[in-house]
C-alpha cells in the first residue's frame, strides 16, 4: 500500500506501492517480517506468562510521526466483568503529528471510571534530531539513558538509538491531558552549579543548557532576562546575596 513502511524488527524503511523480495528462514519462520506504517502509534508492555501476572505500571509507546495527525485510543478494563458495558473502563487518546521542526505528541484526558495500574507512558518518538523535549511547555529532567529515565520517580526525557535510528524518549504521566513537544526550536531551561543555598565565601556559578550552541542571558537582580540582558560567557562571581536568573 501507499506510504512509508518500516520493518519493525530490522528498522529498514520502504516506500509503498512496490513488491519486494524478502529472505526468511524457512526452517524456523522466526524472522517473518512485520511492517508498520509511518504515522503508527504502537503501545507494548513487558512480556508476561499470563494476564495479570504483575501490574502494568509502564506502557511503552513507539511513535512514528507523520505530517498528518494520527491517533491511537488506549483502552483497558477489569478484564473479568461486563462492567465495561457501562462506564467502568479506561480510555485515553494518544495523537502525534510532525511539522518541519517539531513533533507534537498529545494525550487526551482519560474517560471512564476504571482505574488501571498504569502510571506512565514511556514513549519512543522517532525523529531526525532534537534540541529538547517539553511537557506542557516545561522542560522536564533530562536523563542519560533509558534505564535512568525508567527508574526516575517522575516525568523526564532522554535520547537513544535503535534499529530505527535516533529516538527521543519521553516518560509522561498517564490519565490526564498532556502535550509533549519534541523540537529543534526550543531551548532547554538553563541549570546552575552550584544551585541555590547559603555560602560562607565568594564562589563562581556556572550556567549551562542541554541545547548545544544556545545563547544564555542572565540577570543578577531577580528580574527575568530579556534579549538585552547580559550574555553568559564565563562563570559568574558571586560575593553577596544575589538572585541569578537565566
Coordinates of N, CA and C in Angstrom, one line a residue:
X1 N 0.8 -1.2 0.0 CA 0.0 0.0 0.0 C 0.9 1.3 0.0
X2 N 0.3 2.4 -0.3 CA 1.0 3.7 -0.4 C 1.4 4.0 1.0
X3 N 2.5 4.9 1.1 CA 3.0 5.3 2.4 C 4.5 4.8 2.6
X4 N 5.0 5.1 3.7 CA 6.3 4.7 4.1 C 6.1 3.6 5.2
X5 N 6.8 2.5 5.0 CA 6.7 1.3 5.9 C 8.0 0.9 6.5
X6 N 8.0 0.5 7.7 CA 9.2 0.1 8.4 C 9.2 -1.4 8.8
X7 N 10.3 -2.1 8.6 CA 10.4 -3.4 9.1 C 10.6 -3.3 10.6
X8 N 9.6 -3.7 11.4 CA 9.6 -3.5 12.8 C 10.8 -4.1 13.6
X9 N 11.4 -5.2 13.0 CA 12.5 -5.8 13.7 C 13.8 -5.4 13.2
X10 N 13.9 -5.0 11.9 CA 15.2 -4.6 11.3 C 15.3 -3.1 11.2
X11 N 14.2 -2.4 11.1 CA 14.3 -0.9 11.1 C 14.4 -0.4 9.7
X12 N 14.5 -1.2 8.6 CA 14.6 -0.8 7.3 C 13.3 -0.1 6.8
X13 N 13.4 1.0 6.1 CA 12.3 1.8 5.6 C 12.0 1.4 4.1
X14 N 10.8 1.3 3.7 CA 10.4 1.0 2.3 C 9.3 1.9 1.9
X15 N 9.4 2.3 0.6 CA 8.2 3.1 0.0 C 7.2 2.1 -0.4
X16 N 5.9 2.5 -0.1 CA 4.8 1.6 -0.5 C 4.6 1.6 -2.1
X17 N 3.7 0.8 -2.5 CA 3.4 0.7 -3.9 C 4.4 -0.1 -4.7
X18 N 5.1 -1.0 -4.1 CA 6.0 -1.9 -4.8 C 6.0 -3.3 -4.2
X19 N 6.6 -4.2 -4.9 CA 6.8 -5.6 -4.5 C 8.2 -5.8 -4.1
X20 N 8.5 -6.4 -3.0 CA 9.9 -6.6 -2.5 C 10.1 -8.1 -2.3
X21 N 11.3 -8.6 -2.4 CA 11.6 -9.9 -2.1 C 12.3 -10.0 -0.7
X22 N 11.8 -10.9 0.1 CA 12.3 -10.9 1.5 C 12.8 -12.3 1.8
X23 N 14.0 -12.4 2.2 CA 14.6 -13.7 2.6 C 14.2 -14.0 4.0
X24 N 13.6 -15.2 4.3 CA 13.3 -15.6 5.6 C 13.8 -17.1 5.8
X25 N 13.9 -17.4 7.1 CA 14.3 -18.8 7.4 C 13.2 -19.7 7.4
X26 N 13.2 -20.6 6.3 CA 12.0 -21.5 6.1 C 12.0 -22.7 7.1
X27 N 13.0 -22.8 7.9 CA 13.0 -23.9 8.9 C 12.4 -23.4 10.2
X28 N 12.7 -22.2 10.6 CA 12.1 -21.8 11.9 C 11.0 -20.7 11.8
X29 N 11.0 -20.0 10.7 CA 10.0 -19.0 10.4 C 10.0 -17.9 11.5
X30 N 11.1 -17.7 12.2 CA 11.2 -16.8 13.3 C 11.5 -15.4 12.8
X31 N 11.8 -15.2 11.5 CA 12.1 -13.9 11.0 C 11.1 -13.4 10.0
X32 N 9.9 -13.8 10.1 CA 8.8 -13.3 9.2 C 8.7 -11.8 9.5
X33 N 8.7 -11.0 8.5 CA 8.7 -9.5 8.8 C 7.4 -9.0 9.2
X34 N 7.4 -8.0 10.0 CA 6.2 -7.2 10.4 C 6.5 -5.8 10.0
X35 N 5.6 -5.2 9.2 CA 5.8 -3.9 8.7 C 4.8 -2.9 9.4
X36 N 5.3 -1.8 9.8 CA 4.4 -0.7 10.4 C 4.5 0.5 9.6
X37 N 3.4 1.2 9.5 CA 3.3 2.4 8.6 C 3.7 3.6 9.3
X38 N 4.4 4.5 8.6 CA 4.7 5.8 9.1 C 3.4 6.5 9.6
X39 N 3.4 7.0 10.8 CA 2.2 7.5 11.4 C 1.7 6.6 12.5
X40 N 2.2 5.4 12.6 CA 1.7 4.4 13.6 C 2.1 4.9 15.0
X41 N 1.2 4.5 15.9 CA 1.4 4.7 17.4 C 1.2 3.3 18.0
X42 N 2.3 2.7 18.5 CA 2.2 1.3 18.9 C 2.5 1.1 20.3
X43 N 1.6 0.8 21.2 CA 1.9 0.6 22.6 C 2.2 -0.9 22.8
X44 N 3.2 -1.1 23.7 CA 3.5 -2.5 24.1 C 3.8 -2.5 25.6
X45 N 3.8 -3.7 26.2 CA 4.1 -3.9 27.6 C 5.0 -5.1 27.8
X46 N 5.6 -5.2 29.0 CA 6.5 -6.3 29.2 C 5.8 -7.7 29.0
X47 N 6.6 -8.6 28.5 CA 6.0 -10.0 28.3 C 5.7 -10.6 29.6
X48 N 4.5 -11.3 29.6 CA 4.0 -12.0 30.8 C 3.6 -13.4 30.4
X49 N 3.6 -14.3 31.4 CA 3.2 -15.7 31.1 C 1.7 -15.8 31.1
X50 N 1.0 -14.9 31.8 CA -0.5 -14.9 31.8 C -0.9 -13.5 32.2
X51 N -2.2 -13.1 31.8 CA -2.7 -11.8 32.1 C -2.8 -11.6 33.6
X52 N -2.3 -10.5 34.0 CA -2.3 -10.1 35.5 C -1.2 -10.7 36.3
X53 N -0.1 -11.3 35.6 CA 1.0 -11.9 36.3 C 1.6 -10.8 37.3
X54 N 1.7 -9.6 36.8 CA 2.2 -8.5 37.6 C 1.6 -7.2 37.0
X55 N 1.5 -6.2 37.9 CA 0.9 -4.9 37.4 C 1.6 -4.3 36.2
X56 N 0.8 -3.7 35.3 CA 1.4 -3.0 34.2 C 1.4 -1.5 34.6
X57 N 2.5 -1.0 35.1 CA 2.6 0.4 35.5 C 3.2 1.3 34.4
X58 N 4.0 0.7 33.5 CA 4.5 1.4 32.4 C 4.1 0.8 31.1
X59 N 3.6 1.6 30.2 CA 3.3 1.1 28.8 C 4.3 1.8 27.9
X60 N 5.0 1.0 27.0 CA 5.9 1.6 26.1 C 5.2 1.9 24.8
X61 N 5.5 3.1 24.2 CA 4.8 3.5 23.0 C 5.8 3.9 22.0
X62 N 5.8 3.2 20.8 CA 6.6 3.6 19.7 C 5.8 4.5 18.8
X63 N 6.4 5.7 18.6 CA 5.7 6.7 17.8 C 6.5 7.0 16.5
X64 N 5.8 6.8 15.4 CA 6.4 7.1 14.1 C 5.7 8.2 13.4
X65 N 6.0 9.5 13.8 CA 5.1 10.6 13.4 C 5.2 10.9 11.9
X66 N 4.0 11.3 11.4 CA 3.9 11.7 10.0 C 3.3 13.1 9.9
X67 N 3.3 13.7 8.8 CA 2.9 15.1 8.6 C 1.4 15.2 8.9
X68 N 0.6 14.2 8.7 CA -0.8 14.2 9.0 C -1.0 13.6 10.4
X69 N -1.9 14.2 11.2 CA -2.0 13.7 12.6 C -2.6 12.3 12.6
X70 N -2.1 11.4 13.4 CA -2.6 10.1 13.6 C -2.9 9.9 15.1
X71 N -3.8 8.9 15.4 CA -4.3 8.8 16.7 C -4.4 7.3 17.1
X72 N -4.3 7.0 18.3 CA -4.5 5.7 18.9 C -5.3 5.8 20.2
X73 N -6.3 5.0 20.3 CA -7.1 5.0 21.6 C -6.7 3.9 22.5
X74 N -6.0 4.2 23.6 CA -5.6 3.2 24.5 C -6.8 2.9 25.4
X75 N -7.0 1.6 25.6 CA -8.2 1.1 26.3 C -7.8 0.0 27.3
X76 N -8.5 0.0 28.5 CA -8.3 -1.0 29.5 C -9.5 -1.2 30.3
X77 N -9.8 -2.3 30.9 CA -10.9 -2.5 31.8 C -10.5 -3.7 32.8
X78 N -11.4 -4.1 33.6 CA -11.0 -5.1 34.6 C -10.8 -6.5 34.1
X79 N -11.2 -6.7 32.8 CA -10.9 -8.0 32.2 C -11.7 -9.2 32.6
X80 N -12.6 -9.0 33.5 CA -13.4 -10.2 34.1 C -14.9 -9.9 34.1
X81 N -15.3 -8.7 34.2 CA -16.7 -8.4 34.3 C -17.3 -7.8 33.0
X82 N -18.6 -7.5 33.1 CA -19.2 -6.8 32.0 C -19.5 -5.4 32.3
X83 N -18.8 -4.9 33.3 CA -18.9 -3.5 33.8 C -18.5 -2.5 32.7
X84 N -17.7 -3.0 31.7 CA -17.2 -2.1 30.7 C -18.4 -1.6 29.8
X85 N -19.5 -2.4 29.8 CA -20.7 -2.0 29.1 C -21.3 -0.7 29.6
X86 N -21.0 -0.4 30.8 CA -21.4 0.9 31.4 C -20.3 1.9 31.2
X87 N -19.7 2.3 32.3 CA -18.6 3.2 32.2 C -17.3 2.8 32.9
X88 N -17.3 1.5 33.3 CA -16.1 1.0 34.0 C -15.0 0.6 33.1
X89 N -14.4 1.5 32.4 CA -13.3 1.3 31.5 C -12.4 2.5 31.6
X90 N -11.2 2.4 31.0 CA -10.2 3.5 30.9 C -9.9 3.7 29.4
X91 N -10.1 4.9 28.9 CA -9.8 5.2 27.5 C -9.0 6.5 27.5
X92 N -7.9 6.5 26.7 CA -7.2 7.8 26.5 C -6.6 7.8 25.1
X93 N -6.8 8.9 24.4 CA -6.4 9.1 23.0 C -5.0 9.6 23.0
X94 N -4.1 8.9 22.3 CA -2.7 9.4 22.0 C -2.7 9.8 20.6
X95 N -2.1 11.0 20.3 CA -2.1 11.6 19.0 C -0.7 12.1 18.7
X96 N -0.3 12.0 17.4 CA 1.1 12.5 17.0 C 1.0 13.2 15.7
X97 N 1.8 14.2 15.5 CA 2.0 14.9 14.2 C 3.3 15.6 14.1
X98 N 3.9 15.5 12.9 CA 5.2 16.0 12.6 C 5.1 17.3 11.8
X99 N 5.8 18.3 12.1 CA 5.9 19.5 11.3 C 7.4 19.6 10.8
X100 N 7.7 20.8 10.2 CA 9.1 20.9 9.7 C 10.1 20.8 10.8
X101 N 9.9 21.4 12.0 CA 10.9 21.4 13.1 C 10.4 20.7 14.4
X102 N 9.2 20.4 14.5 CA 8.7 19.9 15.7 C 7.9 18.5 15.5
X103 N 7.8 17.8 16.6 CA 6.8 16.7 16.7 C 5.9 16.9 17.9
X104 N 4.6 17.0 17.6 CA 3.7 17.1 18.7 C 3.1 15.8 19.1
X105 N 3.1 15.4 20.3 CA 2.5 14.2 20.8 C 1.6 14.6 22.0
X106 N 0.3 14.2 21.9 CA -0.6 14.6 22.9 C -1.4 13.5 23.5
X107 N -1.8 13.6 24.8 CA -2.6 12.7 25.5 C -3.9 13.4 25.8
X108 N -5.1 12.9 25.5 CA -6.3 13.5 25.9 C -6.6 13.1 27.4
X109 N -7.5 13.8 28.0 CA -7.9 13.4 29.3 C -8.6 12.1 29.2
X110 N -8.4 11.2 30.2 CA -8.9 9.8 30.2 C -10.4 9.9 30.4
X111 N -11.2 9.0 29.9 CA -12.6 8.8 30.1 C -12.8 7.5 30.7
X112 N -14.0 7.3 31.4 CA -14.3 6.1 32.1 C -14.0 6.1 33.6
X113 N -14.6 5.2 34.3 CA -14.4 5.2 35.8 C -13.4 4.2 36.3
X114 N -12.9 3.3 35.3 CA -11.9 2.3 35.8 C -10.6 2.9 36.0
X115 N -9.9 2.5 37.0 CA -8.5 3.0 37.3 C -7.5 1.9 37.1
X116 N -6.7 1.9 36.1 CA -5.8 0.8 35.8 C -4.5 1.0 36.7
X117 N -3.6 0.0 36.6 CA -2.3 0.1 37.3 C -1.4 1.1 36.6
X118 N -1.7 1.4 35.3 CA -0.9 2.3 34.5 C -0.6 3.6 35.2
X119 N 0.7 3.9 35.2 CA 1.2 5.2 35.8 C 1.8 6.1 34.7
X120 N 2.6 5.5 33.8 CA 3.4 6.3 32.8 C 3.3 5.6 31.5
X121 N 3.3 6.5 30.4 CA 3.7 6.1 29.1 C 5.2 6.4 28.9
X122 N 5.9 5.4 28.5 CA 7.4 5.6 28.1 C 7.4 5.6 26.6
X123 N 7.5 6.8 26.0 CA 7.4 7.0 24.6 C 8.7 7.0 23.9
X124 N 8.8 6.3 22.8 CA 10.0 6.4 21.9 C 9.5 7.1 20.6
X125 N 9.9 8.4 20.5 CA 9.4 9.2 19.4 C 10.5 9.4 18.4
X126 N 10.3 8.8 17.2 CA 11.4 8.7 16.2 C 11.4 10.0 15.3
X127 N 12.6 10.6 15.3 CA 12.7 11.9 14.5 C 14.2 12.0 14.1
X128 N 14.5 12.9 13.3 CA 15.9 13.1 12.8 C 16.8 13.6 13.9
X129 N 16.5 14.7 14.5 CA 17.2 15.3 15.6 C 16.3 16.1 16.5
X130 N 16.8 16.5 17.7 CA 16.0 17.4 18.5 C 17.0 18.1 19.4
X131 N 16.5 19.3 19.9 CA 17.3 20.0 20.9 C 16.8 19.8 22.3
X132 N 15.4 19.6 22.4 CA 14.9 19.5 23.7 C 13.4 18.9 23.6
X133 N 13.0 18.3 24.7 CA 11.6 17.9 24.7 C 10.9 18.6 25.9
X134 N 9.6 19.0 25.7 CA 8.9 19.7 26.8 C 7.6 19.0 27.0
X135 N 7.1 19.1 28.2 CA 5.8 18.6 28.6 C 4.9 19.7 29.1
X136 N 3.9 20.0 28.4 CA 3.0 21.2 28.8 C 3.8 22.5 28.9
X137 N 4.8 22.6 28.0 CA 5.5 23.9 27.9 C 6.7 23.9 28.8
X138 N 6.9 23.0 29.7 CA 8.1 23.0 30.6 C 9.0 21.8 30.3
X139 N 10.3 22.1 30.4 CA 11.3 21.1 30.0 C 11.5 20.2 31.3
X140 N 11.2 18.9 31.2 CA 11.5 18.1 32.4 C 12.9 17.7 32.5
X141 N 13.2 16.9 33.5 CA 14.6 16.5 33.7 C 15.1 15.6 32.6
X142 N 16.3 15.9 32.2 CA 17.0 15.0 31.1 C 17.8 14.0 31.8
X143 N 17.7 12.7 31.3 CA 18.4 11.6 31.9 C 19.3 11.0 30.8
X144 N 20.4 10.4 31.3 CA 21.4 9.9 30.4 C 21.2 8.6 29.7
X145 N 20.1 7.9 30.1 CA 19.8 6.6 29.5 C 18.4 6.2 29.7
X146 N 17.9 5.2 29.0 CA 16.5 4.8 29.2 C 16.4 4.2 30.5
X147 N 17.4 3.4 31.0 CA 17.3 2.8 32.3 C 17.1 3.9 33.4
X148 N 17.9 5.0 33.3 CA 17.8 6.1 34.3 C 16.4 6.7 34.2
X149 N 15.9 6.9 33.0 CA 14.6 7.5 32.8 C 13.5 6.6 33.4
X150 N 13.6 5.3 33.2 CA 12.6 4.4 33.7 C 12.6 4.4 35.2
X151 N 13.8 4.5 35.8 CA 14.0 4.4 37.2 C 13.6 5.7 38.0
X152 N 13.4 6.8 37.2 CA 13.2 8.1 37.8 C 11.8 8.1 38.4
X153 N 11.6 8.9 39.5 CA 10.3 8.9 40.2 C 9.2 9.6 39.4
X154 N 9.5 10.5 38.5 CA 8.5 11.2 37.7 C 8.8 11.3 36.3
X155 N 8.3 12.4 35.6 CA 8.4 12.5 34.2 C 9.8 13.0 33.8
X156 N 10.2 12.8 32.6 CA 11.5 13.2 32.1 C 11.7 12.8 30.7
X157 N 12.9 13.0 30.2 CA 13.2 12.7 28.8 C 14.7 12.2 28.7
X158 N 15.0 11.5 27.6 CA 16.3 11.0 27.3 C 16.4 10.9 25.8
X159 N 17.5 10.3 25.4 CA 17.8 10.1 23.9 C 18.4 8.7 23.8
X160 N 18.1 8.1 22.6 CA 18.7 6.8 22.4 C 18.7 6.5 20.9
X161 N 19.3 5.4 20.5 CA 19.2 4.9 19.1 C 18.8 3.5 19.1
X162 N 18.1 3.0 18.1 CA 17.8 1.6 18.0 C 17.8 1.3 16.5
X163 N 17.1 0.2 16.1 CA 17.1 -0.2 14.7 C 16.5 0.8 13.8
X164 N 15.7 1.7 14.3 CA 15.1 2.8 13.5 C 15.9 4.0 13.4
X165 N 16.9 4.1 14.2 CA 17.8 5.3 14.3 C 17.6 6.1 15.6
X166 N 17.6 7.4 15.5 CA 17.5 8.3 16.6 C 16.1 8.3 17.2
X167 N 16.0 8.4 18.5 CA 14.7 8.5 19.1 C 14.8 9.4 20.4
X168 N 13.7 10.2 20.6 CA 13.6 10.9 21.8 C 12.7 10.1 22.8
X169 N 13.2 9.8 24.0 CA 12.4 9.1 24.9 C 11.8 10.0 25.9
X170 N 10.5 9.9 26.0 CA 9.7 10.8 26.9 C 8.9 9.9 27.8
X171 N 9.0 10.1 29.1 CA 8.2 9.5 30.2 C 7.2 10.5 30.6
X172 N 5.9 10.2 30.4 CA 4.8 11.1 30.7 C 3.7 10.4 31.5
X173 N 3.2 11.1 32.4 CA 2.1 10.6 33.3 C 0.9 10.3 32.5
X174 N 0.3 9.1 32.8 CA -0.9 8.7 32.1 C -2.2 9.2 32.8
X175 N -3.3 9.3 32.1 CA -4.6 9.5 32.7 C -5.0 11.0 32.6
X176 N -4.1 11.9 32.5 CA -4.5 13.3 32.3 C -4.1 13.9 31.0
X177 N -4.7 15.0 30.6 CA -4.3 15.6 29.3 C -2.9 16.2 29.4
X178 N -2.1 15.8 28.4 CA -0.7 16.3 28.3 C -0.4 16.6 26.9
X179 N 0.5 17.6 26.7 CA 1.1 18.0 25.4 C 2.6 17.9 25.4
X180 N 3.1 17.0 24.7 CA 4.6 16.8 24.5 C 5.0 17.4 23.2
X181 N 6.1 18.2 23.3 CA 6.7 18.8 22.1 C 8.2 18.4 22.0
X182 N 8.5 17.8 20.9 CA 9.9 17.4 20.6 C 10.4 18.4 19.5
X183 N 11.3 19.3 19.8 CA 11.6 20.4 19.0 C 13.1 20.7 18.8
X184 N 13.4 21.3 17.6 CA 14.7 21.9 17.4 C 14.7 23.4 17.6
X185 N 13.5 23.9 18.0 CA 13.3 25.4 18.1 C 13.2 25.8 19.6
X186 N 13.1 24.8 20.5 CA 13.1 25.1 21.9 C 14.4 25.1 22.5
X187 N 14.6 25.8 23.6 CA 15.9 25.8 24.3 C 15.7 25.2 25.7
X188 N 16.5 24.3 26.1 CA 16.4 23.7 27.4 C 16.6 24.7 28.5
X189 N 15.9 24.6 29.6 CA 16.0 25.5 30.7 C 17.4 25.5 31.2
X190 N 18.1 26.6 31.4 CA 19.4 26.6 32.0 C 19.5 26.1 33.4
X191 N 20.6 25.5 33.7 CA 20.8 24.9 35.1 C 22.0 25.6 35.7
X192 N 22.0 25.7 37.0 CA 23.1 26.4 37.8 C 23.9 25.4 38.6
X193 N 25.2 25.7 38.7 CA 26.1 24.9 39.5 C 27.1 25.8 40.2
X194 N 27.0 25.9 41.5 CA 26.1 25.2 42.4 C 24.7 25.8 42.3
X195 N 23.7 25.1 42.9 CA 22.3 25.6 43.0 C 22.2 26.6 44.1
X196 N 20.9 26.9 44.4 CA 20.7 27.9 45.5 C 21.1 27.4 46.8
X197 N 21.5 28.3 47.7 CA 21.9 27.9 49.0 C 22.6 29.0 49.7
X198 N 23.2 28.7 50.9 CA 23.9 29.7 51.7 C 25.4 29.4 51.7
X199 N 26.2 30.4 51.4 CA 27.6 30.1 51.2 C 28.4 31.1 52.1
X200 N 29.5 30.6 52.6 CA 30.3 31.4 53.6 C 31.3 32.4 52.9
X201 N 31.6 32.1 51.6 CA 32.5 33.0 51.0 C 32.2 33.1 49.5
X202 N 32.9 33.9 48.8 CA 32.6 34.1 47.3 C 32.8 32.8 46.6
X203 N 32.0 32.7 45.5 CA 32.1 31.5 44.7 C 31.7 31.8 43.2
X204 N 32.0 30.9 42.4 CA 31.6 31.0 40.9 C 30.4 30.2 40.6
X205 N 29.5 30.7 39.8 CA 28.3 30.0 39.4 C 28.4 29.7 37.9
X206 N 28.3 28.4 37.5 CA 28.3 28.0 36.1 C 26.9 27.8 35.6
X207 N 26.6 28.3 34.5 CA 25.2 28.2 33.9 C 25.4 27.4 32.6
X208 N 24.6 26.3 32.5 CA 24.6 25.5 31.3 C 23.2 25.2 30.7
X209 N 23.2 24.8 29.5 CA 21.9 24.4 28.9 C 22.2 23.1 28.0
X210 N 21.2 22.2 28.0 CA 21.4 21.0 27.2 C 21.3 21.3 25.7
X211 N 20.8 22.4 25.4 CA 20.7 22.8 24.0 C 22.0 23.3 23.5
X212 N 22.7 22.6 22.7 CA 24.1 22.9 22.2 C 24.0 24.2 21.4
X213 N 24.9 25.2 21.7 CA 25.0 26.4 21.0 C 24.0 27.5 21.4
X214 N 23.2 27.2 22.5 CA 22.3 28.2 22.9 C 22.9 29.4 23.5
X215 N 22.4 30.6 23.2 CA 22.8 31.8 23.9 C 22.1 32.0 25.2
X216 N 22.8 32.1 26.3 CA 22.2 32.2 27.6 C 22.4 33.7 28.1
X217 N 21.3 34.3 28.5 CA 21.3 35.6 29.0 C 20.8 35.6 30.5
X218 N 21.4 36.4 31.3 CA 21.1 36.3 32.8 C 21.0 37.7 33.4
X219 N 20.4 37.7 34.6 CA 20.3 38.9 35.4 C 20.7 38.5 36.8
X220 N 21.1 39.5 37.6 CA 21.6 39.3 39.0 C 20.7 40.1 40.0
X221 N 19.6 40.6 39.5 CA 18.7 41.3 40.4 C 17.3 40.6 40.6
X222 N 17.2 39.4 40.1 CA 16.0 38.6 40.3 C 14.9 38.9 39.2
X223 N 15.2 39.8 38.3 CA 14.3 40.0 37.2 C 14.4 39.0 36.1
X224 N 13.4 38.8 35.3 CA 13.5 37.8 34.2 C 14.4 38.4 33.1
X225 N 15.3 37.6 32.6 CA 16.2 38.0 31.5 C 15.4 38.4 30.2
X226 N 16.0 39.3 29.4 CA 15.4 39.6 28.1 C 16.6 39.5 27.1
X227 N 16.3 39.8 25.8 CA 17.3 39.7 24.8 C 18.4 40.8 25.0
X228 N 18.1 41.8 25.8 CA 19.1 42.8 26.1 C 19.9 42.6 27.4
X229 N 19.6 41.5 28.1 CA 20.3 41.2 29.3 C 21.7 40.7 29.0
X230 N 22.6 40.7 30.0 CA 24.0 40.3 29.8 C 24.0 38.8 29.3
X231 N 25.0 38.6 28.3 CA 25.2 37.3 27.8 C 26.2 36.5 28.7
X232 N 25.8 35.3 29.0 CA 26.7 34.4 29.8 C 27.8 33.9 28.9
X233 N 29.1 34.2 29.3 CA 30.2 33.7 28.6 C 31.2 33.0 29.5
X234 N 31.1 33.2 30.8 CA 32.1 32.6 31.7 C 31.4 32.5 33.1
X235 N 31.9 31.7 34.0 CA 31.3 31.6 35.3 C 31.1 32.9 36.0
X236 N 30.1 33.1 36.8 CA 29.7 34.4 37.4 C 30.2 34.4 38.8
X237 N 31.0 35.4 39.2 CA 31.5 35.5 40.6 C 30.3 36.1 41.4
X238 N 30.0 35.4 42.5 CA 29.0 35.8 43.5 C 29.7 36.1 44.8
X239 N 29.6 37.3 45.3 CA 30.2 37.7 46.6 C 29.3 38.3 47.6
X240 N 28.0 38.3 47.3 CA 27.0 38.8 48.2 C 25.7 38.2 47.9
X241 N 24.7 38.4 48.7 CA 23.3 37.8 48.5 C 22.8 38.3 47.1
X242 N 22.6 37.3 46.2 CA 22.2 37.6 44.8 C 21.2 36.6 44.3
X243 N 20.3 37.1 43.5 CA 19.3 36.2 42.8 C 19.7 36.1 41.4
X244 N 20.2 35.0 40.9 CA 20.6 34.9 39.5 C 19.4 34.2 38.7
X245 N 19.1 34.8 37.6 CA 18.1 34.2 36.7 C 18.7 34.1 35.3
X246 N 18.3 33.0 34.6 CA 18.8 32.9 33.2 C 17.8 32.3 32.3

